[in-house]
Tab-separated table of C-alpha atoms in Angstrom:
chain	number	residue	atom	x	y	z
A	81	ASP	CA	-0.180	0.038	-0.130
A	82	ALA	CA	0.984	3.727	-0.724
A	83	GLY	CA	2.707	5.802	1.926
A	84	ILE	CA	-0.241	8.133	2.643
A	85	THR	CA	-1.327	9.696	6.454
A	86	GLN	CA	-3.429	12.183	7.538
A	87	SER	CA	-3.166	14.564	10.315
A	88	PRO	CA	-5.046	14.709	12.887
A	89	ARG	CA	-7.566	12.270	12.672
A	90	HIS	CA	-10.002	13.876	14.310
A	91	LYS	CA	-10.532	17.270	15.024
A	92	VAL	CA	-13.776	18.902	16.954
A	93	THR	CA	-13.242	22.707	16.176
A	94	GLU	CA	-15.848	26.223	16.619
A	95	THR	CA	-17.833	27.462	13.821
A	96	GLY	CA	-15.644	30.562	12.046
A	97	THR	CA	-12.457	29.674	13.543
A	98	PRO	CA	-9.395	28.512	10.220
A	99	VAL	CA	-9.055	24.659	10.190
A	100	THR	CA	-5.771	22.414	7.978
A	101	LEU	CA	-5.475	19.569	7.260
A	102	ARG	CA	-2.237	17.426	6.199
A	103	CYS	CA	-2.293	14.871	4.334
A	104	HIS	CA	1.609	13.352	3.296
A	105	GLN	CA	2.509	11.005	0.692
A	106	THR	CA	5.798	8.929	0.828
A	107	GLU	CA	5.696	7.841	-2.621
A	108	ASN	CA	6.641	10.545	-4.872
A	109	HIS	CA	3.251	10.297	-6.613
A	110	ARG	CA	2.746	13.783	-8.321
A	111	TYR	CA	-1.168	14.143	-8.299
A	112	MET	CA	-2.602	14.237	-4.682
A	113	TYR	CA	-6.623	15.071	-4.371
A	114	TRP	CA	-8.369	16.183	-1.681
A	115	TYR	CA	-12.292	15.346	-1.491
A	116	ARG	CA	-15.199	15.292	1.002
A	117	GLN	CA	-17.425	12.532	1.938
A	118	ASP	CA	-21.110	13.073	3.601
A	119	PRO	CA	-23.884	10.136	3.192
A	120	GLY	CA	-26.180	10.366	0.762
A	121	HIS	CA	-23.013	12.422	-1.569
A	122	GLY	CA	-20.488	10.084	-1.888
A	123	LEU	CA	-17.174	11.259	-2.663
A	124	ARG	CA	-17.056	15.112	-3.912
A	125	LEU	CA	-13.601	16.819	-5.543
A	126	ILE	CA	-12.828	19.652	-3.250
A	127	HIS	CA	-8.735	20.768	-5.335
A	128	TYR	CA	-5.976	18.863	-6.581
A	129	SER	CA	-2.607	18.800	-6.758
A	130	TYR	CA	-0.620	18.370	-11.154
A	131	GLY	CA	2.483	19.186	-9.056
A	132	VAL	CA	4.438	21.158	-7.072
A	133	LYS	CA	2.107	24.372	-6.974
A	134	ASP	CA	-0.578	23.297	-9.573
A	135	THR	CA	-3.460	23.086	-7.811
A	136	ASP	CA	-6.906	23.344	-9.351
A	137	LYS	CA	-11.192	23.286	-8.342
A	138	GLY	CA	-12.727	20.476	-7.801
A	139	GLU	CA	-16.708	19.717	-7.777
A	140	VAL	CA	-17.384	21.928	-3.870
A	141	SER	CA	-14.482	24.156	-4.076
A	142	ASP	CA	-15.787	26.689	-2.085
A	143	GLY	CA	-14.908	27.698	1.088
A	144	TYR	CA	-11.595	25.715	0.779
A	145	SER	CA	-8.461	26.887	-0.161
A	146	VAL	CA	-4.709	23.906	-0.801
A	147	SER	CA	-1.085	24.721	-0.889
A	148	ARG	CA	1.140	22.030	-2.266
A	149	SER	CA	4.993	23.340	-1.414
A	150	LYS	CA	6.597	19.867	-1.470
A	151	THR	CA	5.727	17.436	-3.526
A	152	GLU	CA	5.286	15.318	0.176
A	153	ASP	CA	3.036	16.957	1.341
A	154	PHE	CA	-1.398	18.829	0.650
A	155	LEU	CA	-2.480	21.018	2.825
A	156	LEU	CA	-6.601	21.634	2.740
A	157	THR	CA	-7.251	24.840	4.841
A	158	LEU	CA	-11.136	26.087	5.520
A	159	GLU	CA	-10.524	29.617	5.622
A	160	SER	CA	-13.247	30.062	8.265
A	161	ALA	CA	-15.089	26.740	8.907
A	162	THR	CA	-19.079	26.483	8.943
A	163	SER	CA	-20.759	23.286	9.753
A	164	SER	CA	-21.873	22.770	6.737
A	165	GLN	CA	-17.878	21.569	6.440
A	166	THR	CA	-18.091	18.530	8.648
A	167	SER	CA	-17.383	15.745	6.887
A	168	VAL	CA	-14.848	13.432	6.890
A	169	TYR	CA	-12.503	14.379	4.304
A	170	PHE	CA	-9.635	11.767	2.148
A	171	CYS	CA	-6.237	12.408	0.413
A	172	ALA	CA	-5.673	10.251	-1.802
A	173	SER	CA	-2.420	10.715	-4.468
A	174	LEU	CA	-1.181	8.419	-7.807
A	175	ASP	CA	1.436	8.376	-9.568
A	176	SER	CA	1.338	9.958	-12.946
A	177	GLY	CA	-1.501	11.181	-13.135
A	178	PRO	CA	-4.361	9.368	-14.321
A	179	PRO	CA	-6.355	6.986	-15.228
A	180	ASP	CA	-3.805	5.456	-12.413
A	181	THR	CA	-4.784	4.316	-9.397
A	182	GLN	CA	-5.581	6.168	-6.520
A	183	TYR	CA	-4.245	5.424	-3.117
A	184	PHE	CA	-6.165	7.057	-0.456
A	185	GLY	CA	-5.179	8.462	2.886
A	186	PRO	CA	-7.658	6.508	6.745
A	187	GLY	CA	-9.676	10.002	6.659
A	188	THR	CA	-9.886	13.226	8.824
A	189	ARG	CA	-12.950	13.253	10.561
A	190	LEU	CA	-13.988	17.421	11.374
A	191	THR	CA	-17.334	18.083	13.425
A	192	VAL	CA	-16.976	21.881	13.262
A	193	LEU	CA	-19.781	23.360	15.926
B	168	ALA	CA	-18.352	17.214	-18.452
B	169	GLN	CA	-18.556	13.519	-16.563
B	170	SER	CA	-20.232	11.845	-14.283
B	171	VAL	CA	-21.747	8.855	-13.140
B	172	THR	CA	-24.814	7.086	-11.325
B	173	GLN	CA	-24.924	5.085	-9.220
B	174	LEU	CA	-28.452	3.285	-9.580
B	175	ASP	CA	-28.384	1.766	-5.972
B	176	SER	CA	-27.806	3.357	-2.743
B	177	GLN	CA	-28.169	0.304	-0.790
B	178	VAL	CA	-27.969	-3.348	-1.633
B	179	PRO	CA	-29.128	-6.815	0.730
B	180	VAL	CA	-28.100	-9.654	-0.231
B	181	PHE	CA	-27.900	-13.362	1.019
B	182	GLU	CA	-24.287	-14.784	1.787
B	183	GLU	CA	-23.260	-16.679	-1.290
B	184	ALA	CA	-25.712	-15.757	-3.788
B	185	PRO	CA	-24.853	-13.649	-6.803
B	186	VAL	CA	-24.413	-9.860	-6.955
B	187	GLU	CA	-24.377	-6.776	-9.096
B	188	LEU	CA	-23.955	-3.738	-8.096
B	189	ARG	CA	-24.709	-1.028	-10.898
B	190	CYS	CA	-23.576	2.030	-12.633
B	191	ASN	CA	-23.594	4.350	-14.990
B	192	TYR	CA	-21.705	6.985	-16.700
B	193	SER	CA	-22.351	10.241	-19.122
B	194	SER	CA	-18.852	11.151	-21.208
B	195	SER	CA	-18.593	13.034	-24.496
B	196	VAL	CA	-14.756	11.721	-24.461
B	197	SER	CA	-13.483	8.076	-24.360
B	198	VAL	CA	-13.355	7.196	-20.468
B	199	TYR	CA	-11.489	5.381	-18.114
B	200	LEU	CA	-14.140	3.817	-15.673
B	201	PHE	CA	-12.952	2.218	-11.763
B	202	TRP	CA	-14.486	0.736	-8.454
B	203	TYR	CA	-12.939	0.942	-5.554
B	204	VAL	CA	-14.246	-0.206	-1.993
B	205	GLN	CA	-14.386	0.779	1.164
B	206	TYR	CA	-14.488	-1.045	4.307
B	207	PRO	CA	-15.682	0.121	7.567
B	208	ASN	CA	-13.924	3.329	9.000
B	209	GLN	CA	-11.620	3.384	6.611
B	210	GLY	CA	-10.500	5.293	3.287
B	211	LEU	CA	-11.227	3.468	-0.361
B	212	GLN	CA	-9.141	0.940	-2.315
B	213	LEU	CA	-9.383	-0.342	-5.843
B	214	LEU	CA	-11.039	-3.171	-6.621
B	215	LEU	CA	-10.645	-3.022	-10.325
B	216	LYS	CA	-10.425	-0.253	-13.588
B	217	TYR	CA	-11.018	-0.373	-17.315
B	218	LEU	CA	-8.878	1.545	-19.536
B	219	SER	CA	-9.271	0.092	-22.808
B	220	GLY	CA	-9.271	-3.355	-24.275
B	221	SER	CA	-11.910	-6.461	-23.553
B	222	THR	CA	-14.675	-5.050	-22.089
B	223	LEU	CA	-14.858	-7.700	-18.760
B	224	VAL	CA	-12.452	-6.777	-16.183
B	225	LYS	CA	-11.571	-9.187	-13.796
B	226	GLY	CA	-10.191	-7.425	-9.669
B	227	ILE	CA	-9.393	-7.706	-6.359
B	228	ASN	CA	-12.007	-10.541	-4.445
B	229	GLY	CA	-13.990	-12.336	-7.084
B	230	PHE	CA	-15.025	-8.752	-8.751
B	231	GLU	CA	-15.567	-8.171	-12.095
B	232	ALA	CA	-17.400	-5.585	-14.393
B	233	GLU	CA	-18.055	-5.692	-17.834
B	234	PHE	CA	-17.683	-2.202	-19.749
B	235	ASN	CA	-20.352	-2.074	-22.090
B	236	LYS	CA	-19.815	1.671	-24.151
B	237	SER	CA	-23.959	0.997	-25.824
B	238	GLN	CA	-25.814	1.519	-22.604
B	239	THR	CA	-23.121	4.019	-21.038
B	240	SER	CA	-22.245	1.097	-17.873
B	241	PHE	CA	-19.777	-0.248	-15.900
B	242	HIS	CA	-22.191	-3.268	-13.368
B	243	LEU	CA	-20.193	-4.593	-10.605
B	244	ARG	CA	-20.827	-8.788	-10.776
B	245	LYS	CA	-19.451	-11.519	-7.930
B	246	PRO	CA	-21.000	-14.564	-8.433
B	247	SER	CA	-21.100	-15.480	-4.517
B	248	VAL	CA	-20.279	-12.384	-1.425
B	249	HIS	CA	-19.561	-13.892	1.214
B	250	ILE	CA	-19.549	-11.578	4.833
B	251	SER	CA	-16.696	-10.216	4.397
B	252	ASP	CA	-17.701	-8.232	1.590
B	253	THR	CA	-19.856	-5.544	3.656
B	254	ALA	CA	-18.481	-2.233	2.143
B	255	GLU	CA	-19.811	0.268	0.090
B	256	TYR	CA	-18.839	0.317	-3.560
B	257	PHE	CA	-17.458	3.454	-5.394
B	258	CYS	CA	-17.834	3.781	-9.012
B	259	ALA	CA	-16.034	6.414	-10.548
B	260	VAL	CA	-14.886	8.023	-13.842
B	261	THR	CA	-12.468	9.813	-15.628
B	262	THR	CA	-10.884	11.318	-19.285
B	263	ASN	CA	-7.664	11.184	-21.211
B	264	ARG	CA	-8.741	15.329	-21.203
B	265	ASP	CA	-8.551	15.702	-17.414
B	266	ASP	CA	-6.809	14.906	-14.521
B	267	LYS	CA	-10.095	15.187	-12.199
B	268	ILE	CA	-11.950	11.798	-11.127
B	269	ILE	CA	-15.226	11.898	-10.039
B	270	PHE	CA	-16.840	9.413	-8.059
B	271	GLY	CA	-20.192	8.687	-7.615
B	272	LYS	CA	-22.496	8.587	-4.509
B	273	GLY	CA	-21.516	5.152	-3.628
B	274	THR	CA	-23.678	1.452	-3.096
B	275	ARG	CA	-23.650	-0.481	0.459
B	276	LEU	CA	-23.508	-3.994	0.426
B	277	HIS	CA	-25.315	-6.045	3.101
B	278	ILE	CA	-24.886	-9.016	3.202
B	279	LEU	CA	-27.192	-11.146	5.463
B	280	PRO	CA	-26.437	-13.964	6.887
């Protein structure tokens, strides 16, 4: 399995506070993705990266920003958390680009009160 | 833009019975199709993928899927399910013109004893 970790694994925060989630991979994969998983919605793409400092928006990018300053790290920031951003967040990476296999992290459960 | 529709949110099936999980896609260009599985409290892992060539694709754990271009479908099948197959299954699509990988809403497979 690809070495992908996410931190923190669980977080509870309050509305209006900034939150940063970290995804770290040890496979030297070029592409990285952030998804959120919600009941009835499946996985929805938030942002993705196709290289260091190269990122693009996904389906549900409003209220989120990302940064990738190193190949191995992809950060997701909620500028001002809202209750609608309560979700499970998954990071994934893949080697050279689609249709390579995506390897997923274990997820981060975020609760915004 | 491409999309996938998973027609069933939940599928109950008796142990050792066959199962089919349905997936239909929409795209104006050629597609690559995937099935991923998510076991309880885990990230997703690849079951199988269709890139080109033979329309019958075999994956891990005895699963297979058939690509049907005329019906724009990629249904997942297993001839005999086990309790260990209890999980949520996601169909996903991408194309050779896109870095985004779009997932369906998922199908929960419930194995009945």
